[in-house]
Amino acid sequence: MEEKHPIKEYADGWITEKEGTEVPGFLKGAFTVVGLGCASYFILYMNGETTHSDRGPLVVAFNNATTTADGFMMAVAGMAFIYVACVLLFAFRSGKH
């Protein structure tokens, strides 16, 4: 006999799951790799792709002619890392309520 699990809803019913289920390992890994990769992109390419062989000098010239937004980009990257941390906490939490 199958055990009945109540259905839990998130986002006003857009996402549903059986209560007490675990997030699959692949999804936990995907959240980690994709989330940290996307958040790291903000820092790695904050001022453009300056090392590219063709457009690198143009990007450097553009950066010299305009002001950079390093503080703003670090704030955005910080918010992205906080968001990723919240998603990972949600994904890695115990499925038992």
Coordinates of C-alpha atoms in Angstrom, one line a residue:
M1 CA 0.0 0.0 0.0
E2 CA 1.4 3.4 -1.0
E3 CA 1.8 6.0 1.7
K4 CA 0.0 9.3 1.0
H5 CA 2.1 12.5 1.1
P6 CA 0.4 15.9 1.3
I7 CA 1.2 18.2 -1.5
K8 CA 3.1 21.4 -0.6
E9 CA 2.8 24.5 -2.8
Y10 CA 5.3 27.3 -3.5
A11 CA 4.9 30.5 -5.5
D12 CA 1.1 30.5 -5.2
G13 CA 0.8 27.0 -6.7
W14 CA 3.2 27.3 -9.6
I15 CA 5.6 24.8 -7.9
T16 CA 4.3 21.7 -6.1
E17 CA 6.0 18.9 -4.4
K18 CA 5.2 16.0 -2.2
E19 CA 6.0 17.0 1.4
G20 CA 9.1 15.3 2.8
T21 CA 10.8 14.6 -0.6
E22 CA 14.5 15.4 -1.1
V23 CA 16.0 17.6 -3.9
P24 CA 17.8 15.2 -6.3
G25 CA 21.6 15.2 -6.1
F26 CA 22.0 16.3 -9.7
L27 CA 19.8 19.3 -9.1
K28 CA 21.8 20.3 -6.0
G29 CA 25.0 20.1 -8.1
A30 CA 23.4 22.1 -10.9
F31 CA 22.2 24.8 -8.5
T32 CA 25.8 25.0 -7.1
V33 CA 27.7 25.1 -10.4
V34 CA 25.4 27.3 -12.4
G35 CA 24.6 29.7 -9.5
L36 CA 28.2 30.2 -8.5
G37 CA 29.4 30.4 -12.2
C38 CA 26.8 33.1 -13.0
A39 CA 27.5 35.1 -9.9
S40 CA 31.3 34.8 -10.5
Y41 CA 30.8 36.1 -14.1
F42 CA 29.9 39.6 -12.7
I43 CA 33.3 39.8 -11.1
L44 CA 35.4 38.2 -13.8
Y45 CA 34.0 40.4 -16.6
M46 CA 33.2 43.5 -14.5
N47 CA 35.0 45.8 -17.0
G48 CA 34.5 43.7 -20.2
E49 CA 36.6 41.2 -21.9
T50 CA 39.8 43.1 -21.9
T51 CA 42.0 40.1 -22.7
H52 CA 40.3 39.2 -26.0
S53 CA 42.7 39.4 -29.0
D54 CA 40.4 41.4 -31.3
R55 CA 38.1 43.5 -29.2
G56 CA 40.2 43.7 -26.1
P57 CA 41.9 47.0 -27.0
L58 CA 38.6 48.5 -27.9
V59 CA 37.2 47.5 -24.6
V60 CA 40.2 49.0 -22.8
A61 CA 39.8 52.3 -24.8
F62 CA 36.1 52.4 -23.9
N63 CA 36.9 51.8 -20.3
N64 CA 39.5 54.7 -20.3
A65 CA 37.1 57.1 -22.0
T66 CA 34.2 56.4 -19.6
T67 CA 34.0 55.8 -15.9
T68 CA 33.8 52.2 -14.6
A69 CA 31.1 51.1 -12.2
D70 CA 33.2 48.8 -10.0
G71 CA 31.3 49.6 -6.8
F72 CA 28.0 49.0 -8.4
M73 CA 29.1 45.7 -10.0
M74 CA 30.5 44.5 -6.7
A75 CA 27.2 45.3 -5.1
V76 CA 25.3 43.4 -7.8
A77 CA 27.8 40.4 -7.5
G78 CA 27.3 40.5 -3.7
M79 CA 23.5 40.3 -4.1
A80 CA 23.9 37.5 -6.6
F81 CA 26.1 35.5 -4.2
I82 CA 23.5 36.1 -1.4
Y83 CA 20.7 34.9 -3.7
V84 CA 22.7 31.8 -4.7
A85 CA 23.4 31.1 -1.0
C86 CA 19.7 31.3 -0.2
V87 CA 18.9 28.9 -3.1
L88 CA 21.5 26.5 -2.0
L89 CA 20.3 26.6 1.6
F90 CA 16.8 25.8 0.4
A91 CA 18.1 23.0 -1.9
F92 CA 20.3 21.4 0.7
R93 CA 17.9 21.6 3.6
S94 CA 16.5 18.5 5.0
G95 CA 13.2 17.3 3.3
K96 CA 11.8 16.5 6.7
H97 CA 9.5 19.2 8.1

